[in-house]
CSV table of C-alpha atoms in Angstrom, one decimal:
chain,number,residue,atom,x,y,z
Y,1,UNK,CA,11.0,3.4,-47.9
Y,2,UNK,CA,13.6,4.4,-50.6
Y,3,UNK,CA,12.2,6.3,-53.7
Y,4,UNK,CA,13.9,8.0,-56.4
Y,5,UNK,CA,12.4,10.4,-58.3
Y,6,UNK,CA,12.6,11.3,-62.0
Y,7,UNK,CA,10.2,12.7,-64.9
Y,8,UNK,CA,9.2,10.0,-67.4
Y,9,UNK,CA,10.0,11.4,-70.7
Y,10,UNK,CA,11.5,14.8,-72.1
Y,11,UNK,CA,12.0,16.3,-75.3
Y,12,UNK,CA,14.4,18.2,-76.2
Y,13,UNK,CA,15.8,19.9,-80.3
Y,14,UNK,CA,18.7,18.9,-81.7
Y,15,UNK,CA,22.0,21.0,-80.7
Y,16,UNK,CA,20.3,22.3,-77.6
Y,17,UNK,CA,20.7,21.7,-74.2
Y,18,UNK,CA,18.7,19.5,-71.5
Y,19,UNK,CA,18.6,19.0,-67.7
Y,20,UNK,CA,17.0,16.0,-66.6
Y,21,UNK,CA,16.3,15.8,-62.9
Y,22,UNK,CA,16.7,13.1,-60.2
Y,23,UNK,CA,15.6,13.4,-56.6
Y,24,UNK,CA,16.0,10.6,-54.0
Y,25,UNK,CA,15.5,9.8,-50.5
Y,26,UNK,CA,17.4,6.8,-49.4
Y,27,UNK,CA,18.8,5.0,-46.4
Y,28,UNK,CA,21.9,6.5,-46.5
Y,29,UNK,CA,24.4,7.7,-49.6
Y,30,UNK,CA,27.5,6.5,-51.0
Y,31,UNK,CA,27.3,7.8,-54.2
Y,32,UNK,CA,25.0,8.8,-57.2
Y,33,UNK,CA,25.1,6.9,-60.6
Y,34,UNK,CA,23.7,8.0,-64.3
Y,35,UNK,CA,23.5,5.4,-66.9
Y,36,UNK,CA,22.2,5.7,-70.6
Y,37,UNK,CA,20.7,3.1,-72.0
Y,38,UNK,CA,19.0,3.1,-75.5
Y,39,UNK,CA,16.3,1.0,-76.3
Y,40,UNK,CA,16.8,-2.9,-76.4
Y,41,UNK,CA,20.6,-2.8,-74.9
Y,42,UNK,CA,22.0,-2.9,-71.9
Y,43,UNK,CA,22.7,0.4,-69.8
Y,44,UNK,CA,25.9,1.9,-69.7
Y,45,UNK,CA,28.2,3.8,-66.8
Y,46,UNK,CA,27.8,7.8,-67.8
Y,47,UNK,CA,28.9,9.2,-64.4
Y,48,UNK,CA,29.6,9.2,-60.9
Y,49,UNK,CA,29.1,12.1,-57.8
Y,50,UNK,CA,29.5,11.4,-54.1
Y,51,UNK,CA,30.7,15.1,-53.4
Y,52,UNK,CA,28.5,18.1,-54.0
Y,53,UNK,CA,29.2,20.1,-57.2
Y,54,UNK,CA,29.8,19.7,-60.6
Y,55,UNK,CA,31.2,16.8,-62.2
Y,56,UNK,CA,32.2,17.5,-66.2
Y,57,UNK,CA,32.7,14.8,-68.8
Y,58,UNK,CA,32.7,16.1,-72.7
Y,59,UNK,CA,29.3,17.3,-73.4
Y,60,UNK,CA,27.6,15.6,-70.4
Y,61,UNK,CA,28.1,16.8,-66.4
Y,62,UNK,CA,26.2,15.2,-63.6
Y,63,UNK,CA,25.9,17.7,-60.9
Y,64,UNK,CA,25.0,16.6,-56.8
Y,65,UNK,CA,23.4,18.2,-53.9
Y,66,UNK,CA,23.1,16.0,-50.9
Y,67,UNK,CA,21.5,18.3,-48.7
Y,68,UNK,CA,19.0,18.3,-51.1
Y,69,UNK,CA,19.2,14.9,-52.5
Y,70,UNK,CA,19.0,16.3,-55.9
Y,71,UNK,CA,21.2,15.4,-58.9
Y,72,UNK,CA,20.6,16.2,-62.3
Y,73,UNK,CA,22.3,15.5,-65.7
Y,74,UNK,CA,23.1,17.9,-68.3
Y,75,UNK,CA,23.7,17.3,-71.4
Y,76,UNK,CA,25.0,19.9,-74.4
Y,77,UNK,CA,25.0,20.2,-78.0
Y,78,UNK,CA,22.6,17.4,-78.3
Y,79,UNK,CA,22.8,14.9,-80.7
Y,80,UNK,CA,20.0,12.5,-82.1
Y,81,UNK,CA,22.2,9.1,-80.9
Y,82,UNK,CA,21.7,11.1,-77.8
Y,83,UNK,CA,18.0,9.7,-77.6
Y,84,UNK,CA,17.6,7.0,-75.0
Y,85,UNK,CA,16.8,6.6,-71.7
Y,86,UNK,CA,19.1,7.9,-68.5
Y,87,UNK,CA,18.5,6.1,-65.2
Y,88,UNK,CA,19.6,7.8,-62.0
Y,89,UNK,CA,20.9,4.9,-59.3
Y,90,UNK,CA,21.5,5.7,-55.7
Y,91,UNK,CA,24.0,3.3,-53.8
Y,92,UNK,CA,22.3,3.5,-50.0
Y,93,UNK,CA,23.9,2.6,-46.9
Y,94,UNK,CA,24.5,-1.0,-47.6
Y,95,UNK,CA,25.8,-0.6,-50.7
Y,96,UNK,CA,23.4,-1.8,-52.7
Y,97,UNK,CA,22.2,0.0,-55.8
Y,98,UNK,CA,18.6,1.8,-55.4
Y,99,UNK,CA,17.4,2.6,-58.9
Y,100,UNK,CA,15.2,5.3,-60.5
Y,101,UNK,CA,12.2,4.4,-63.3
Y,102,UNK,CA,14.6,6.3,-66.0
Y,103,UNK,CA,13.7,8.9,-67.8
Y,104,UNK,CA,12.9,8.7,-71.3
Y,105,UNK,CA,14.7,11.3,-73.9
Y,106,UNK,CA,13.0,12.2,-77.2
Y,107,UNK,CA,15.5,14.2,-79.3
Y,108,UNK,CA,13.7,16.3,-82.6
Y,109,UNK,CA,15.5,17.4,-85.3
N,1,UNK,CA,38.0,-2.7,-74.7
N,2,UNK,CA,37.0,-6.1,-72.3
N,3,UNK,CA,33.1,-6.5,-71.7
N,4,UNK,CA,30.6,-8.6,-69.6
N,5,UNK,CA,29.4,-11.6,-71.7
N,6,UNK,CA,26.1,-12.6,-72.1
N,7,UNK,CA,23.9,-15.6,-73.5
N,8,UNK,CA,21.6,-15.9,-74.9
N,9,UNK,CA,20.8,-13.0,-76.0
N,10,UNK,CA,17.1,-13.5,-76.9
N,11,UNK,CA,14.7,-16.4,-75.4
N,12,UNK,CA,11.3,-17.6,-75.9
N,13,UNK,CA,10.0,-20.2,-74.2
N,14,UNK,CA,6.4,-21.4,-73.0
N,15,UNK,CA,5.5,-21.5,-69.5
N,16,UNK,CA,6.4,-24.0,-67.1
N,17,UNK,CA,9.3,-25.0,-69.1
N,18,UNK,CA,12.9,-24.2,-67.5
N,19,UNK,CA,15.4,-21.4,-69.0
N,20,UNK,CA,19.3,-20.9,-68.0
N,21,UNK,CA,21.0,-17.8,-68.8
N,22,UNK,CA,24.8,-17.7,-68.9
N,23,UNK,CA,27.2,-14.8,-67.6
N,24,UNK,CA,31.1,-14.1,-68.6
N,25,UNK,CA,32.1,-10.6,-66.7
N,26,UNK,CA,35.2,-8.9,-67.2
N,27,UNK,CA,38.5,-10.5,-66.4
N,28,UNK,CA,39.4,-9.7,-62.8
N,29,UNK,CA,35.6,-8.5,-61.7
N,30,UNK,CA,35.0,-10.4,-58.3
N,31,UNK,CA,31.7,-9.1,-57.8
N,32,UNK,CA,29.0,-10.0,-60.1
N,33,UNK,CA,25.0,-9.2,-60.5
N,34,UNK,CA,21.9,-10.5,-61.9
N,35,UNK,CA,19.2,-8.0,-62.6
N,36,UNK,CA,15.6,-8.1,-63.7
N,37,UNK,CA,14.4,-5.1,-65.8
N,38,UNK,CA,10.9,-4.6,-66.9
N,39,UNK,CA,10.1,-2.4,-69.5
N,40,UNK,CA,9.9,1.0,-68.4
N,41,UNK,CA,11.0,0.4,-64.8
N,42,UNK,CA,14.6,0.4,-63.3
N,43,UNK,CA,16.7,-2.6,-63.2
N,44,UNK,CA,16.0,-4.9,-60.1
N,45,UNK,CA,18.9,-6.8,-58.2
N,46,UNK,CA,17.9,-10.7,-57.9
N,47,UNK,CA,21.3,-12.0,-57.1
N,48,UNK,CA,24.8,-11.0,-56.1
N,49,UNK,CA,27.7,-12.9,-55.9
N,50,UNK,CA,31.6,-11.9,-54.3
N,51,UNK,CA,33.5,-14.5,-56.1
N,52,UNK,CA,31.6,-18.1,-55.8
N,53,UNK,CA,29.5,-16.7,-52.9
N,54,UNK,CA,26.4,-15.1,-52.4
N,55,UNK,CA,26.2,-11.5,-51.1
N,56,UNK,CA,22.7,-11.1,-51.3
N,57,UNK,CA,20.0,-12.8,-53.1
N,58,UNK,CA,16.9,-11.3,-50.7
N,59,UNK,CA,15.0,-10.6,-53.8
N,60,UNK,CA,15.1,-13.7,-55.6
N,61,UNK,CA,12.6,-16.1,-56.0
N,62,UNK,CA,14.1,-19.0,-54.6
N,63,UNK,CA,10.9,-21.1,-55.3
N,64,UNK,CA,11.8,-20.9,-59.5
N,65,UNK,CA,15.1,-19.2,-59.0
N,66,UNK,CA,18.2,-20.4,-58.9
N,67,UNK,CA,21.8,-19.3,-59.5
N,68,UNK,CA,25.3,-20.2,-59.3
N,69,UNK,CA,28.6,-19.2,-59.9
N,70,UNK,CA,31.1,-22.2,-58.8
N,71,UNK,CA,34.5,-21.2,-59.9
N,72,UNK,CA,33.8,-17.5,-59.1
N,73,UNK,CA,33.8,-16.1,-62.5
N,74,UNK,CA,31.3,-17.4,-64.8
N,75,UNK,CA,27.4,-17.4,-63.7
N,76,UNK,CA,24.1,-19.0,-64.3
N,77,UNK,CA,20.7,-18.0,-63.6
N,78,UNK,CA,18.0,-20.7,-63.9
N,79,UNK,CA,14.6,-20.2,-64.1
N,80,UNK,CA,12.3,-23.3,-63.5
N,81,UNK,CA,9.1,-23.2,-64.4
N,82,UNK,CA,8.5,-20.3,-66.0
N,83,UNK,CA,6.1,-17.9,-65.6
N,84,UNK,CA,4.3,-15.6,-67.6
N,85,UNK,CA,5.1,-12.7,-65.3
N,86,UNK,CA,9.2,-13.3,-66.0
N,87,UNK,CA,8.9,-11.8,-69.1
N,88,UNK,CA,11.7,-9.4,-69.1
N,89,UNK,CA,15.3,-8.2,-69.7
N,90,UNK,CA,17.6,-10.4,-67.6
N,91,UNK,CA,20.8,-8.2,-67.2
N,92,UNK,CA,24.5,-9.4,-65.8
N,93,UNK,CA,27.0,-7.1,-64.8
N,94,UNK,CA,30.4,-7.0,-63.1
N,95,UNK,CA,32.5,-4.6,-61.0
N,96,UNK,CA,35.9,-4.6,-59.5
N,97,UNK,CA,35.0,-5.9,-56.2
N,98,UNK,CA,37.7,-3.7,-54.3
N,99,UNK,CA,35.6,-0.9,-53.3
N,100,UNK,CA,31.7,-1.4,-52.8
N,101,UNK,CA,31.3,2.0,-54.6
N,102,UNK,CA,33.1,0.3,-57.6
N,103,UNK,CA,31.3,1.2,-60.9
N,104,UNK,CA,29.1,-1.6,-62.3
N,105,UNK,CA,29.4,-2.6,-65.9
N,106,UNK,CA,26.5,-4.4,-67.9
N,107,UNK,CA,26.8,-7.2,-70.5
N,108,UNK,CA,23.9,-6.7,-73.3
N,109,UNK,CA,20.9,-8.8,-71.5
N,110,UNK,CA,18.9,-11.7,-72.5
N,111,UNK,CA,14.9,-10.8,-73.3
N,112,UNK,CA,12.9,-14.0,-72.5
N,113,UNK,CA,9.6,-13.7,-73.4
N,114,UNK,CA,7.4,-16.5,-72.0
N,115,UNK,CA,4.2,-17.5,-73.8
């Protein structure tokens, strides 16, 4: 079966940074998605990786190992509108998009 | 900055009554979905259309589901009846529809809660 993996909730302070993990095992690859979506709205494209390495967009970077099949999402100099939950999506072999659980991101001040 | 349409965008209804949800994507998208999203869980693909047809719809309901997008822009996603159990976010979005790997753009949802 296809799975995608990633913790449920985090916390994490104000102005620091967080990692949040995604593993996946899927038939097939074409690509690794990240979406925030806050509570009550709809989610919303943060980034993309279909090659390995680092991808860097303002204060957040997705990073991809598909040897590994292990992304994560980092995100700096956090902010409290940052709270909200980020779902990793997996597009397997037939296109279609495999979707993680999300995981839930409790910012403190 | 152009984005998917939806209506409406809160529903309550009681069961075994029918619903219709309604879907504008953006200008231009060919390719347009219908998810299901349950609190807590990842958004589930029901239906997907490339222009008027149907891509795949292998995880809808087809006994209470139905949807339709006739002129290939514009969608609707009946349910009828309803359910307690379809108590969820109903989400639309679009993408380009020139690349499968095309990035896939959601309108704000419909939460129908069914008493």
């Amino acid at each position: 079966g296809q799975n995608i993996d990633q913790p449920t909730e985090m916390t994490a302070t104000e102005g620091a940074i967080v990692q949040i993990n995604c593993t996946y095992q899927t038939s097939g690859f074409n690509g690794l998605f990240w979406y925030q979506q806050h509570a009550g709205e709809a989610p919303t494209f943060l980034s993309y990786n279909v090659l390995d390495g680092l991808e860097e967009k303002g204060r957040f970077s997705s990073f991809l190992s598909r040897s590994k099949g292990y992304s994560y999402l980092l995100l700096k100099e956090l902010q409290m509108k940052d709270s909200a939950s980020y779902l990793c999506a997996v597009m397997d072999s037939n296109y279609q998009l495999i979707w993680g659980a999300g995981t839930k991101l409790i910012i403190k001040p | 900055e152009a984005e998917v349409a939806q209506s409406p965008r809160y529903k309550i209804t009681e069961k075994s009554q029918a619903v219709a949800f309604w879907c504008d994507p953006i200008s231009g998208h060919a390719t347009l979905y219908w998810y299901r999203q349950i609190l807590g869980q990842g958004p589930e693909l029901l239906v997907q259309f490339q222009d008027e047809s149907v891509v795949d719809d292998s995880q809808l309901p087809k006994d209470r589901f139905s949807a339709e997008r006739l002129k290939g822009v514009d969608s609707t996603l009946k349910i009828q009846p309803a359910e307690l159990g379809d108590s969820a976010m109903y989400l639309c979005a679009s993408s380009q529809g020139g690349m499968h790997t095309d990035t896939q753009y959601f309108g704000p949802g419909t939460r129908l809660t069914v008493l």
